[in-house]
PDB file of C-alpha atoms in Angstrom:
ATOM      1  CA  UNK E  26      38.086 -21.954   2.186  1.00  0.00           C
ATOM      2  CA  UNK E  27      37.274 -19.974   5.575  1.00  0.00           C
ATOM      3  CA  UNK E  28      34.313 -17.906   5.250  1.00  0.00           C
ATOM      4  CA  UNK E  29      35.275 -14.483   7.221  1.00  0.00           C
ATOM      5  CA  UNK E  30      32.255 -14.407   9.548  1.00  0.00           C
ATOM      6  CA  UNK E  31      32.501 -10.024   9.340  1.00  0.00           C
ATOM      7  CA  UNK E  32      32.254  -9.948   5.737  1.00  0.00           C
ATOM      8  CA  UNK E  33      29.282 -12.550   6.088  1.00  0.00           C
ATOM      9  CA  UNK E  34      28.214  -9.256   8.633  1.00  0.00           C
ATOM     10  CA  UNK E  35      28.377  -6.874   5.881  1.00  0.00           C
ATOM     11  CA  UNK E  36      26.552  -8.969   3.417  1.00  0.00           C
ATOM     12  CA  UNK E  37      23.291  -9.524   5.040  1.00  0.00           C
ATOM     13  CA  UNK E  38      23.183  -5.710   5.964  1.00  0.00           C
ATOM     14  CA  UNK E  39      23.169  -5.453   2.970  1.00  0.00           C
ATOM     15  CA  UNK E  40      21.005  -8.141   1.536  1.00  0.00           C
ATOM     16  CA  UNK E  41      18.569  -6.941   4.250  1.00  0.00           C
ATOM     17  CA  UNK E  42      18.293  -3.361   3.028  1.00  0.00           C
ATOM     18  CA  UNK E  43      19.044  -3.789  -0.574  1.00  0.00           C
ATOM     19  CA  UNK E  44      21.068  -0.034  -0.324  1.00  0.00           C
ATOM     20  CA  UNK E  45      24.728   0.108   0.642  1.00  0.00           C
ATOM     21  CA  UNK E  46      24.393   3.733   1.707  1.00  0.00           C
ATOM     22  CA  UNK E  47      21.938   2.707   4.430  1.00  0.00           C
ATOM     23  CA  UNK E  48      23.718  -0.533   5.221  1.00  0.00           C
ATOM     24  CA  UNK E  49      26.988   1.269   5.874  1.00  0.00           C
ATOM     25  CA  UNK E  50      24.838   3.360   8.205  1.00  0.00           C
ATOM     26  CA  UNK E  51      23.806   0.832  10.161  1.00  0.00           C
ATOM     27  CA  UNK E  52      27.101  -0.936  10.535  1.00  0.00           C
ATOM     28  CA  UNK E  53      28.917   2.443  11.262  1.00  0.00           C
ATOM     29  CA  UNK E  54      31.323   2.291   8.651  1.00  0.00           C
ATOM     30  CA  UNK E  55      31.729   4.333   5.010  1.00  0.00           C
ATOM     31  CA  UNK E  56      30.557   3.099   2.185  1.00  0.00           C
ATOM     32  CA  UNK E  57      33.496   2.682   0.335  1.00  0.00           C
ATOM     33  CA  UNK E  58      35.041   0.255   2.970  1.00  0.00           C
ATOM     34  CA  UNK E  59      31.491  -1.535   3.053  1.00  0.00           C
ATOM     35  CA  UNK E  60      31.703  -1.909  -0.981  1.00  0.00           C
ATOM     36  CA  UNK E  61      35.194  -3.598  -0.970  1.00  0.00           C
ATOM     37  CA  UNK E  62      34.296  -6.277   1.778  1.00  0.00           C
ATOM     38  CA  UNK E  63      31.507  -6.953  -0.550  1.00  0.00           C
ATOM     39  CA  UNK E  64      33.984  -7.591  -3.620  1.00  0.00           C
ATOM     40  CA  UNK E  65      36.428  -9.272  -1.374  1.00  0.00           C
ATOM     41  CA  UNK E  66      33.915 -12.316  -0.400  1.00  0.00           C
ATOM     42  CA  UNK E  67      31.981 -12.160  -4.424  1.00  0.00           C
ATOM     43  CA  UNK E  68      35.808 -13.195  -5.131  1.00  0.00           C
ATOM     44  CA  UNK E  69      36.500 -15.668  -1.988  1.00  0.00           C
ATOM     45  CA  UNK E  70      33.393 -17.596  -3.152  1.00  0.00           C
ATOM     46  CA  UNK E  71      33.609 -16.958  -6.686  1.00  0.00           C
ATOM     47  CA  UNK E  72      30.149 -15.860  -7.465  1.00  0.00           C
ATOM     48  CA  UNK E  73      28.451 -12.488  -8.035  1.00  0.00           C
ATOM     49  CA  UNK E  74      26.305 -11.937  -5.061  1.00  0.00           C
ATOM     50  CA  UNK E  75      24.468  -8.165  -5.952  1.00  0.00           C
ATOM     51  CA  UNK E  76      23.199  -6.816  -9.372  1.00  0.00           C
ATOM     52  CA  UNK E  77      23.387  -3.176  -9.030  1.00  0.00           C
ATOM     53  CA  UNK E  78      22.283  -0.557 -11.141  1.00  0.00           C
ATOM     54  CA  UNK E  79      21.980   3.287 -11.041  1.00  0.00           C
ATOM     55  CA  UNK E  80      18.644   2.931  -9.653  1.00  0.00           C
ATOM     56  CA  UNK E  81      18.467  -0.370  -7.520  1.00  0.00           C
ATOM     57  CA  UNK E  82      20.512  -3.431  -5.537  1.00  0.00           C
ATOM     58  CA  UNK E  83      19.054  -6.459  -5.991  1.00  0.00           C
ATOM     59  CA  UNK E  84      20.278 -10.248  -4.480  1.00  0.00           C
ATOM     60  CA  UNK E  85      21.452 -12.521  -7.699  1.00  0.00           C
ATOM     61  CA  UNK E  86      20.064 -16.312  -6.571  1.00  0.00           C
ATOM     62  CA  UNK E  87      23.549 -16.788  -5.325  1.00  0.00           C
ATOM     63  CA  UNK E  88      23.129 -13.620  -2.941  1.00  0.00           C
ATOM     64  CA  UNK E  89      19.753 -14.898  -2.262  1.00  0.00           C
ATOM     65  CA  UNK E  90      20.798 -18.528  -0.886  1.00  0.00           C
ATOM     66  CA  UNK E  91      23.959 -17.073   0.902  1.00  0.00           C
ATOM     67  CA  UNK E  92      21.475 -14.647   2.961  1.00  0.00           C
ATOM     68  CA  UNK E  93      19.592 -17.862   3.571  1.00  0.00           C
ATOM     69  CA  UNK E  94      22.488 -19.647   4.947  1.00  0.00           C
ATOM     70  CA  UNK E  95      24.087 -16.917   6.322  1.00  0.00           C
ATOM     71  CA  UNK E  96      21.503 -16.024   8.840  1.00  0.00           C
ATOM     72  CA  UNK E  97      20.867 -19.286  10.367  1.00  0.00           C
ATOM     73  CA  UNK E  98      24.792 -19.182  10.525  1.00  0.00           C
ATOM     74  CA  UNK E  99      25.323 -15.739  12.358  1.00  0.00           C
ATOM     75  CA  UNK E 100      22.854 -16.741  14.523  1.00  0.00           C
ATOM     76  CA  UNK E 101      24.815 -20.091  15.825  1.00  0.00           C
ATOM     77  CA  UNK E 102      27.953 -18.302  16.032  1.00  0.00           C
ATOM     78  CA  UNK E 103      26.607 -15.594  18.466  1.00  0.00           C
ATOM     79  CA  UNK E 104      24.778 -18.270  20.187  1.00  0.00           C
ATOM     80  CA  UNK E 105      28.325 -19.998  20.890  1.00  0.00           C
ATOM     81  CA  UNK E 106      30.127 -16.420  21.987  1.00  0.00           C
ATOM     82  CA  UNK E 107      27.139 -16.152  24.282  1.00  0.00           C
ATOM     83  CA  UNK E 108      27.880 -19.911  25.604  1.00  0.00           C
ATOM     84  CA  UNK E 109      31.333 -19.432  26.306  1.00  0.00           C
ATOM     85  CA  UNK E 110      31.197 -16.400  27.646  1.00  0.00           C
ATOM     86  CA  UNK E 111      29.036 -17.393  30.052  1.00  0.00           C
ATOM     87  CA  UNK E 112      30.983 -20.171  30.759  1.00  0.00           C
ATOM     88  CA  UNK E 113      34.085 -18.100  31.342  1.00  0.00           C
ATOM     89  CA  UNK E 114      32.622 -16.372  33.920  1.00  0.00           C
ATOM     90  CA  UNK E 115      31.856 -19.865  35.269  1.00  0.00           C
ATOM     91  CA  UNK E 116      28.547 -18.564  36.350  1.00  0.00           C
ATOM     92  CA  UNK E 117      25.736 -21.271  36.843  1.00  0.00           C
ATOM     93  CA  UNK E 118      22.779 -19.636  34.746  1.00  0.00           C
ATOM     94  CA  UNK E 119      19.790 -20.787  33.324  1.00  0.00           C
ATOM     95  CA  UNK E 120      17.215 -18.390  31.400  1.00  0.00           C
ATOM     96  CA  UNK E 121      13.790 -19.356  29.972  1.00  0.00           C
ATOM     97  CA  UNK E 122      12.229 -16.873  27.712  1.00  0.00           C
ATOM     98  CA  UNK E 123       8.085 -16.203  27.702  1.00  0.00           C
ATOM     99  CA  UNK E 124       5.615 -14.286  25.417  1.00  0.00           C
ATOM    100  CA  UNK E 125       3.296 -11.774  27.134  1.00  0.00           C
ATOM    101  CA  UNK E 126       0.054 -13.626  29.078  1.00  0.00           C
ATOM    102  CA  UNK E 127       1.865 -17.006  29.974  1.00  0.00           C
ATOM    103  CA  UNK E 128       3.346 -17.037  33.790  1.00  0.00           C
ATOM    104  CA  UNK E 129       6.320 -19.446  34.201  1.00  0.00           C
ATOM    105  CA  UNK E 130       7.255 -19.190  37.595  1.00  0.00           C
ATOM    106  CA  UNK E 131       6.029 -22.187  39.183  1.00  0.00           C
ATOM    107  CA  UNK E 132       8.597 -24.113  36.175  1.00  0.00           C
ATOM    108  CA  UNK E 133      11.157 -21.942  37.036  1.00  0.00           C
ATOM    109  CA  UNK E 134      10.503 -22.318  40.587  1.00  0.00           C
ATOM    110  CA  UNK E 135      11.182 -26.350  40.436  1.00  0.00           C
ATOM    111  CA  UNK E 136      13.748 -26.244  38.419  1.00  0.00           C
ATOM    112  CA  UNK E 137      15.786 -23.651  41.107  1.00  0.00           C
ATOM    113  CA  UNK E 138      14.615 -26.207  43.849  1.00  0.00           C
ATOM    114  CA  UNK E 139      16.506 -28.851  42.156  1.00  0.00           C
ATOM    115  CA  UNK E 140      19.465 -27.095  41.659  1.00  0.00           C
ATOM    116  CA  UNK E 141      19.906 -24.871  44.515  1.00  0.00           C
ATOM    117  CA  UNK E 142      23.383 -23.451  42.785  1.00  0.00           C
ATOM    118  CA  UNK E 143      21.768 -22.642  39.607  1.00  0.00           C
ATOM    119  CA  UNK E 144      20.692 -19.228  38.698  1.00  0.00           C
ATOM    120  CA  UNK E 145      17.560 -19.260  36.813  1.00  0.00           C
ATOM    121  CA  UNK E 146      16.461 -15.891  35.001  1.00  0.00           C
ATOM    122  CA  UNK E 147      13.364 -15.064  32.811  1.00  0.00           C
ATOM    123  CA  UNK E 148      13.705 -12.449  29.655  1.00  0.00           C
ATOM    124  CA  UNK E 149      10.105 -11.493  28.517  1.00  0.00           C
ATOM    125  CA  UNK E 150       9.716 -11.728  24.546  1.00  0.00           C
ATOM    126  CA  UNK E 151       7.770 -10.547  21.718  1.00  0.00           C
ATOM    127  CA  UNK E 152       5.950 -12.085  18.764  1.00  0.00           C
ATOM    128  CA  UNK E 153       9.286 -10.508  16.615  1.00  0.00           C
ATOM    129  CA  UNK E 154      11.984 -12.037  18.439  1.00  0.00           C
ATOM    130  CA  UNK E 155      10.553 -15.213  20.239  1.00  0.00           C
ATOM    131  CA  UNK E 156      12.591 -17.496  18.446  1.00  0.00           C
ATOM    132  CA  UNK E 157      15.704 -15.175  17.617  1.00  0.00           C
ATOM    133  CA  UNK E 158      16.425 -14.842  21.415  1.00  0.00           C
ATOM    134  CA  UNK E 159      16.848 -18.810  20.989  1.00  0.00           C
ATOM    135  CA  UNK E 160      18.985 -19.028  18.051  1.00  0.00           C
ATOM    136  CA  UNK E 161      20.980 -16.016  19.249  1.00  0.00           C
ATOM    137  CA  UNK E 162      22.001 -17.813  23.133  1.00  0.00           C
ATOM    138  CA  UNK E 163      20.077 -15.198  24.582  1.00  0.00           C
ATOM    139  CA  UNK E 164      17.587 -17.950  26.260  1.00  0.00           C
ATOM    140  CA  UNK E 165      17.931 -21.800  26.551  1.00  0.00           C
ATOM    141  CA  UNK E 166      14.069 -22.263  26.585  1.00  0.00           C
ATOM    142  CA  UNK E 167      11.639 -20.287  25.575  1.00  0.00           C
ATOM    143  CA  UNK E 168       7.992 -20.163  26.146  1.00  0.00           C
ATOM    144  CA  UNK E 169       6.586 -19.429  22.296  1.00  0.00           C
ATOM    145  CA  UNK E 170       3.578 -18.899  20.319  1.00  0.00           C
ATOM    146  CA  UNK E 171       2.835 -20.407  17.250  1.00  0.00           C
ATOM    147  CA  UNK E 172       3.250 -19.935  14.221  1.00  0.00           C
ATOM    148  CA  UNK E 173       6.543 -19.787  13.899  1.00  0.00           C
ATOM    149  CA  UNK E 174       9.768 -20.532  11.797  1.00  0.00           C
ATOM    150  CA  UNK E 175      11.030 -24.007  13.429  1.00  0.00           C
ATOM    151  CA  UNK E 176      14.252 -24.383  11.699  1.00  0.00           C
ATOM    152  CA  UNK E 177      16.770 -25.181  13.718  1.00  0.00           C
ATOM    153  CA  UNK E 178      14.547 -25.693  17.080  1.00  0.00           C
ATOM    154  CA  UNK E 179      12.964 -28.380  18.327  1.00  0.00           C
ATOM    155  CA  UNK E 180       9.261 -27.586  19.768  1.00  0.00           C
ATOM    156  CA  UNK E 181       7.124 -29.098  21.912  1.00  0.00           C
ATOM    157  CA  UNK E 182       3.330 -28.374  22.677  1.00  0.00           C
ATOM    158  CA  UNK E 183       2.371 -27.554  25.671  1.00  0.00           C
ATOM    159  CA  UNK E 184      -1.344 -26.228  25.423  1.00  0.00           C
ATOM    160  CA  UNK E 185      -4.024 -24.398  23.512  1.00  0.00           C
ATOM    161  CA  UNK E 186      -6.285 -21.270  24.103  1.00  0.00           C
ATOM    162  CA  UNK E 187      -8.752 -19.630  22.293  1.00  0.00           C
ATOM    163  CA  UNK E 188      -8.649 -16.000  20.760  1.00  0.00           C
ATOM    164  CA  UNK E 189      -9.999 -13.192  21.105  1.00  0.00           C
ATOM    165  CA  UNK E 190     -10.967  -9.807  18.958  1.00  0.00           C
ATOM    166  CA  UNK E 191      -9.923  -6.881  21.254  1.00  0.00           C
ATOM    167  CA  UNK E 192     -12.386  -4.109  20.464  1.00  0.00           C
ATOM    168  CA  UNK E 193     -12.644  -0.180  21.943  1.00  0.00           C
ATOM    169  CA  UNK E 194     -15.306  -0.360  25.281  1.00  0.00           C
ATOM    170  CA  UNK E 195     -17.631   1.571  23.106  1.00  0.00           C
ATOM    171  CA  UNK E 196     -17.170  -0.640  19.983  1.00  0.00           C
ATOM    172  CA  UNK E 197     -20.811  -2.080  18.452  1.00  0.00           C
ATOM    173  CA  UNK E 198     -19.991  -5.631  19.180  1.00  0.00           C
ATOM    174  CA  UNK E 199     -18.683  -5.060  22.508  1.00  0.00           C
ATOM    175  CA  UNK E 200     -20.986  -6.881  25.441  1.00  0.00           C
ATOM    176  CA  UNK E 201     -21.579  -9.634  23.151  1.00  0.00           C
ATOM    177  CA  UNK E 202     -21.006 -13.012  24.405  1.00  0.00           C
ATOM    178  CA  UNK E 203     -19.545 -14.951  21.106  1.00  0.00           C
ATOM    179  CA  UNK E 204     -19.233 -13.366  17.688  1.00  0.00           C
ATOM    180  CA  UNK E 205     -17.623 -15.047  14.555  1.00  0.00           C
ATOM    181  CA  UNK E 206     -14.841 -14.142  12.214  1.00  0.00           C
ATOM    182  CA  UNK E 207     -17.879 -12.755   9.555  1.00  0.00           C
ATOM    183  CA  UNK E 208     -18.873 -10.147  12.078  1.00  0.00           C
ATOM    184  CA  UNK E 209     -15.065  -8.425  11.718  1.00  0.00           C
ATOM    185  CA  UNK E 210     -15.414  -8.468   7.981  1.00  0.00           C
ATOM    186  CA  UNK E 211     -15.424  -4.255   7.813  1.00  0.00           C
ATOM    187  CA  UNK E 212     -12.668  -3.794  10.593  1.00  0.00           C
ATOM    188  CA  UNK E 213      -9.487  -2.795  10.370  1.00  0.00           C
ATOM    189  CA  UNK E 214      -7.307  -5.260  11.822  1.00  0.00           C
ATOM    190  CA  UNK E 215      -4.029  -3.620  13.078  1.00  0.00           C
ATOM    191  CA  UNK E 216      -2.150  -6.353  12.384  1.00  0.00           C
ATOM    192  CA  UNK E 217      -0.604  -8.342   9.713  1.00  0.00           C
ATOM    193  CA  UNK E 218      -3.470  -9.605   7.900  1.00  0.00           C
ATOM    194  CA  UNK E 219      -1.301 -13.175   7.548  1.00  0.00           C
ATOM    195  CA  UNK E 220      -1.530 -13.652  10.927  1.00  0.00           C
ATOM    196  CA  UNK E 221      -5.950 -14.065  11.270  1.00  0.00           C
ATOM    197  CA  UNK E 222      -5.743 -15.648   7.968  1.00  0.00           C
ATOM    198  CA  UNK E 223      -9.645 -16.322   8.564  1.00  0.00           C
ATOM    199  CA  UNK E 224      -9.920 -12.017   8.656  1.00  0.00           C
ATOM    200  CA  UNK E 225      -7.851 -11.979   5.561  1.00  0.00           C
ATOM    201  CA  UNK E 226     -10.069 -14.190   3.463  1.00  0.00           C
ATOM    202  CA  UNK E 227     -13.424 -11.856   4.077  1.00  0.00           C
ATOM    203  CA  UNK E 228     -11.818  -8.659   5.129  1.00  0.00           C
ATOM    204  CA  UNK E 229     -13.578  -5.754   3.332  1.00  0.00           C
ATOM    205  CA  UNK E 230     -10.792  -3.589   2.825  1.00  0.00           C
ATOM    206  CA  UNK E 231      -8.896  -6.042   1.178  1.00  0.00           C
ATOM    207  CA  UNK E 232     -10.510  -6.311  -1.354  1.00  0.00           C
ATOM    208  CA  UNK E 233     -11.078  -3.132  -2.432  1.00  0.00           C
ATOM    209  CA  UNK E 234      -7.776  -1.594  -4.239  1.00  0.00           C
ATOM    210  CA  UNK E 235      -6.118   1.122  -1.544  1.00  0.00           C
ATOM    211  CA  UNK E 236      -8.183   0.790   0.901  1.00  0.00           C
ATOM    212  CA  UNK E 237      -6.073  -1.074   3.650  1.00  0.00           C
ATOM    213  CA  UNK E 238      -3.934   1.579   5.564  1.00  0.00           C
ATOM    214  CA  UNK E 239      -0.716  -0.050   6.558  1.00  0.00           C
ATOM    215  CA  UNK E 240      -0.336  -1.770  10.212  1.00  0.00           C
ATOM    216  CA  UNK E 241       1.636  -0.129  12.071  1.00  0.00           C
ATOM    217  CA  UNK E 242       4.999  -1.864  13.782  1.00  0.00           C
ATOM    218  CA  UNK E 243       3.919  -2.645  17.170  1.00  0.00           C
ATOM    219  CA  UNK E 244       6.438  -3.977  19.741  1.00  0.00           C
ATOM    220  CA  UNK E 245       4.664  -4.452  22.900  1.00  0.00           C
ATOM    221  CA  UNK E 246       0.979  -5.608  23.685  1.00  0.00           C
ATOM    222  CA  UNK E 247       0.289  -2.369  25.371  1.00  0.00           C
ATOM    223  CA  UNK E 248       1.007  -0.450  22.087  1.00  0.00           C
ATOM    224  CA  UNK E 249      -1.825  -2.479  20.670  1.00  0.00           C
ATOM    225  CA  UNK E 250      -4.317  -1.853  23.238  1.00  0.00           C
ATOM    226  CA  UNK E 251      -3.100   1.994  23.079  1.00  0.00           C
ATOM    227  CA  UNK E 252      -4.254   1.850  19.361  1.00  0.00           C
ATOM    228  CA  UNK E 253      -7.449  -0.321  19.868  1.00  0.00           C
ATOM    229  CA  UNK E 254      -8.529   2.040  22.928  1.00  0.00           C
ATOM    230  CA  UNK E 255      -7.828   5.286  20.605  1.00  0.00           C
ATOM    231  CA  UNK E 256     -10.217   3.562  18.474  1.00  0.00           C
ATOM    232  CA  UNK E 257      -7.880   3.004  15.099  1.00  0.00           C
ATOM    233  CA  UNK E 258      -9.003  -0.476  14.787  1.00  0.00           C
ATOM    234  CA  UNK E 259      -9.303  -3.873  16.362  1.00  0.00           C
ATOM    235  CA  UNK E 260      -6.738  -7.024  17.045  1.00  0.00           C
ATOM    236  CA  UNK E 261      -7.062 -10.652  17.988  1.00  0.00           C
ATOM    237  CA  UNK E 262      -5.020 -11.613  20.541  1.00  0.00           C
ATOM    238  CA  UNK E 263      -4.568 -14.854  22.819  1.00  0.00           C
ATOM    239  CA  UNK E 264      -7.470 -14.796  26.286  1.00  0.00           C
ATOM    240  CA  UNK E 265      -4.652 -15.162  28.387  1.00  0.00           C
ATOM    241  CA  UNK E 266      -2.730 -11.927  26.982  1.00  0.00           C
ATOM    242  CA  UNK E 267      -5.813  -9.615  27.127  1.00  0.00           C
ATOM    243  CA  UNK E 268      -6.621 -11.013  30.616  1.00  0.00           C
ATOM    244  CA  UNK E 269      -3.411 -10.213  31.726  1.00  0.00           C
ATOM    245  CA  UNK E 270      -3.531  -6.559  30.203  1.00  0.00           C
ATOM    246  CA  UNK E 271      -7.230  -5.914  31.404  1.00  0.00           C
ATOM    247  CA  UNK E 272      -7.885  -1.799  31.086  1.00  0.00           C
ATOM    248  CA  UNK E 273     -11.392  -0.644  30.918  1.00  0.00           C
ATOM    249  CA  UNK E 274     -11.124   1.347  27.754  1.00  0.00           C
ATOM    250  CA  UNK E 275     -11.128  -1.904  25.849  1.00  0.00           C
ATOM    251  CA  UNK E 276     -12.927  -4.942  26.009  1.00  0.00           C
ATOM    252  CA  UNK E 277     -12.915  -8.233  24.391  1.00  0.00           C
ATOM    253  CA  UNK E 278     -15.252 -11.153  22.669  1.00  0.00           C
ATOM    254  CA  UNK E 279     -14.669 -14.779  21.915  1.00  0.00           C
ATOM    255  CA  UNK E 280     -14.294 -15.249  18.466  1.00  0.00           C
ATOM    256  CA  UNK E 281     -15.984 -18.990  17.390  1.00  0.00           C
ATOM    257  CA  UNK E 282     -14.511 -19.962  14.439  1.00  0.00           C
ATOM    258  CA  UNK E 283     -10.913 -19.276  15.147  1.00  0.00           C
ATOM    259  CA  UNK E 284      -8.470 -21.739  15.963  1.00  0.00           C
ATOM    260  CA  UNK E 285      -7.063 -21.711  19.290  1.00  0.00           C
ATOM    261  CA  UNK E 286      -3.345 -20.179  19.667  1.00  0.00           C
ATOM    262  CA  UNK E 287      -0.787 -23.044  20.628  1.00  0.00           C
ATOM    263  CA  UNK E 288       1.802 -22.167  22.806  1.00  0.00           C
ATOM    264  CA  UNK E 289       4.988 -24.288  23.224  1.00  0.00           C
ATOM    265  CA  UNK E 290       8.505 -24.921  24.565  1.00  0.00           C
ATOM    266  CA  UNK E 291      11.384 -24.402  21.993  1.00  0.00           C
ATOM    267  CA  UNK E 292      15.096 -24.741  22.068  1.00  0.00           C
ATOM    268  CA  UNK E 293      18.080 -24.801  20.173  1.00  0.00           C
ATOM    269  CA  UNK E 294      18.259 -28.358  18.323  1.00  0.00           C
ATOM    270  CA  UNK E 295      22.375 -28.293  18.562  1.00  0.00           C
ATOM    271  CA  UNK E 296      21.816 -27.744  21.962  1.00  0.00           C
ATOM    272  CA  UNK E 297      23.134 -30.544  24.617  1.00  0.00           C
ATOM    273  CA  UNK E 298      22.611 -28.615  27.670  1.00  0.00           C
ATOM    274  CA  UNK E 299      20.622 -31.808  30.384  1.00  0.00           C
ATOM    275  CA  UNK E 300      19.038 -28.389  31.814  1.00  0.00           C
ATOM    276  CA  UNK E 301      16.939 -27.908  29.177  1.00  0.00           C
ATOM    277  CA  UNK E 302      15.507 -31.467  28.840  1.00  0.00           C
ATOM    278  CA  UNK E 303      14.797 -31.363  32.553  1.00  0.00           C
ATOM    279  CA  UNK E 304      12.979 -28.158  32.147  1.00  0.00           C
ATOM    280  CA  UNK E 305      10.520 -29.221  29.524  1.00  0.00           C
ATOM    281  CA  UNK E 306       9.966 -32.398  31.416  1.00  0.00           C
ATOM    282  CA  UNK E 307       9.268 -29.830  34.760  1.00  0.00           C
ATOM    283  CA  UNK E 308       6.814 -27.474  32.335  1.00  0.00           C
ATOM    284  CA  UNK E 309       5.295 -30.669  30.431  1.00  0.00           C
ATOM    285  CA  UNK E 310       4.341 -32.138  33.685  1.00  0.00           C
ATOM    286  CA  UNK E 311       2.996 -28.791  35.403  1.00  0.00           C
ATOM    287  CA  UNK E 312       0.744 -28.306  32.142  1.00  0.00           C
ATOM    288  CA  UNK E 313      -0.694 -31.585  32.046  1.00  0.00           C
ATOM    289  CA  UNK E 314      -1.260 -32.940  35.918  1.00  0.00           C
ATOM    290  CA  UNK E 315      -2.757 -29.405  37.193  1.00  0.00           C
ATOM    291  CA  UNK E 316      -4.122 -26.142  36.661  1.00  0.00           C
ATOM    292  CA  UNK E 317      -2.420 -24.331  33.456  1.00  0.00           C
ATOM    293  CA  UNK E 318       0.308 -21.980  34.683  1.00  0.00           C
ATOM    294  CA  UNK E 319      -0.038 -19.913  31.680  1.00  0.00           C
ATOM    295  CA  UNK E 320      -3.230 -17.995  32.139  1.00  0.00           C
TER     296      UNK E 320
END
């Protein structure tokens, strides 16, 4: 059996939302064409994919590990349209993808020196769609910060630097030289506590019932300094990023007992493309015989 790769589409707009009113939305379709796709592939694979109920959608486990496979699978077959597209136009390109603070040009530099026909462009990422813009064909290489999901990639480090808590200029720990993790225990960190796990596990607010305001969905860096200079709360970010995005409303302090941030190359595991093995050999080699071009 052929899975259609439209209704697959539907579902996880679906899955995704949990609301077929808002998932029609966002496809730009009605609802009532939106529910029959749904019945037509719970009867091509023979399983019952939503519960629904006057007052709620929810995934069955069949609908939970089709969304699981199904994204993944999206995913390859845009990266492929992307591909062949590309190859259509029988352009000679080559695009690396970085996350704020780390400079790649003097990678991307040698690799257009070796290949003089080759167009080599950049896309600048975020900590939402570092690895997406991989999966998706949008990048061959990227430039990424860990943690994140590695299925389907293959990663390679590259280096380590430490973090930092990015506080207001007129913040009480600000002008210190090194602080640690217990000093930020009554801050409000305006990010996803999961990601300072060490905040998490002595943050105040936390553990008082209510008390932790939601974070807000940031997509640049600059949003989060906005936020940090207006005095709503702190973040930890990598040195190189705040470095990079110096602005003398905020400031910044060492933080000694976090880890360091790892930053590394990833790719498309499927992929077969020579160009990306040479790159990572031409990034590996810049990172470890001189000066670190990321920061």
């Amino acid at each position: 059996m052929d899975v259609d790769l439209r209704k697959l589409r539907y579902f996880v707009a679906v899955a995704e939302r949990l609301h077929f009113g808002r998932a029609a939305e966002a496809l730009h379709i009605a609802q009532p064409v939106l529910s029959r796709q749904i019945r037509a592939l719970e009867e091509e694979l023979k399983v019952q994919l939503f519960a629904r109920t006057r007052r709620a959608t929810e995934l069955t486990p069949a609908g939970e590990q089709l969304l699981a496979d199904a994204v993944p699978l999206l995913a390859s077959a845009e990266a492929l349209r992307r591909r062949v597209t590309r190859a259509a136009r029988g352009a000679g390109t080559f695009t690396v993808g970085f996350m704020p603070g780390i400079i790649v040009t003097p990678a991307v530099r040698a690799l257009r020196e070796r290949h003089p026909d080759l167009t080599v462009e950049v896309v600048r990422t975020t900590w939402d769609d570092q690895t997406e813009v991989i999966l998706d064909g949008r990048v061959d290489i990227g430039y990424v910060r860990l943690p994140i999901d590695q299925r389907g990639l293959r990663v390679r480090p590259l280096t380590s630097e430490p973090r930092v808590a990015v506080l207001p200029s007129g913040h009480r720990l600000a002008g210190k030289d090194l602080i640690g993790i217990s000093d930020l225990a009554d801050e409000h960190l305006l990010q996803d506590p999961d990601a300072v796990p060490e905040w998490r596990d002595i943050a105040t607010e936390l553990r008082r019932p209510g008390r932790r305001r939601p974070a807000p969905a940031f997509h640049a860096v600059e949003e989060k300094l906005e936020h940090v200079a207006a005095g709503h709360g702190i973040v930890v970010l990598p040195l190189s990023v705040v470095a990079f995005y110096t602005r003398p409303d905020v400031t910044y302090v060492p933080v000694t007992d976090l880890p360091p941030n790892q930053v590394c190359l990833a790719w498309d595991s499927a992929r077969r493309n020579p160009l990306i093995g040479e790159f990572a050999a031409i990034a590996t080699d810049l990172h470890a015989t001189g000066p670190s071009p990321a920061w």
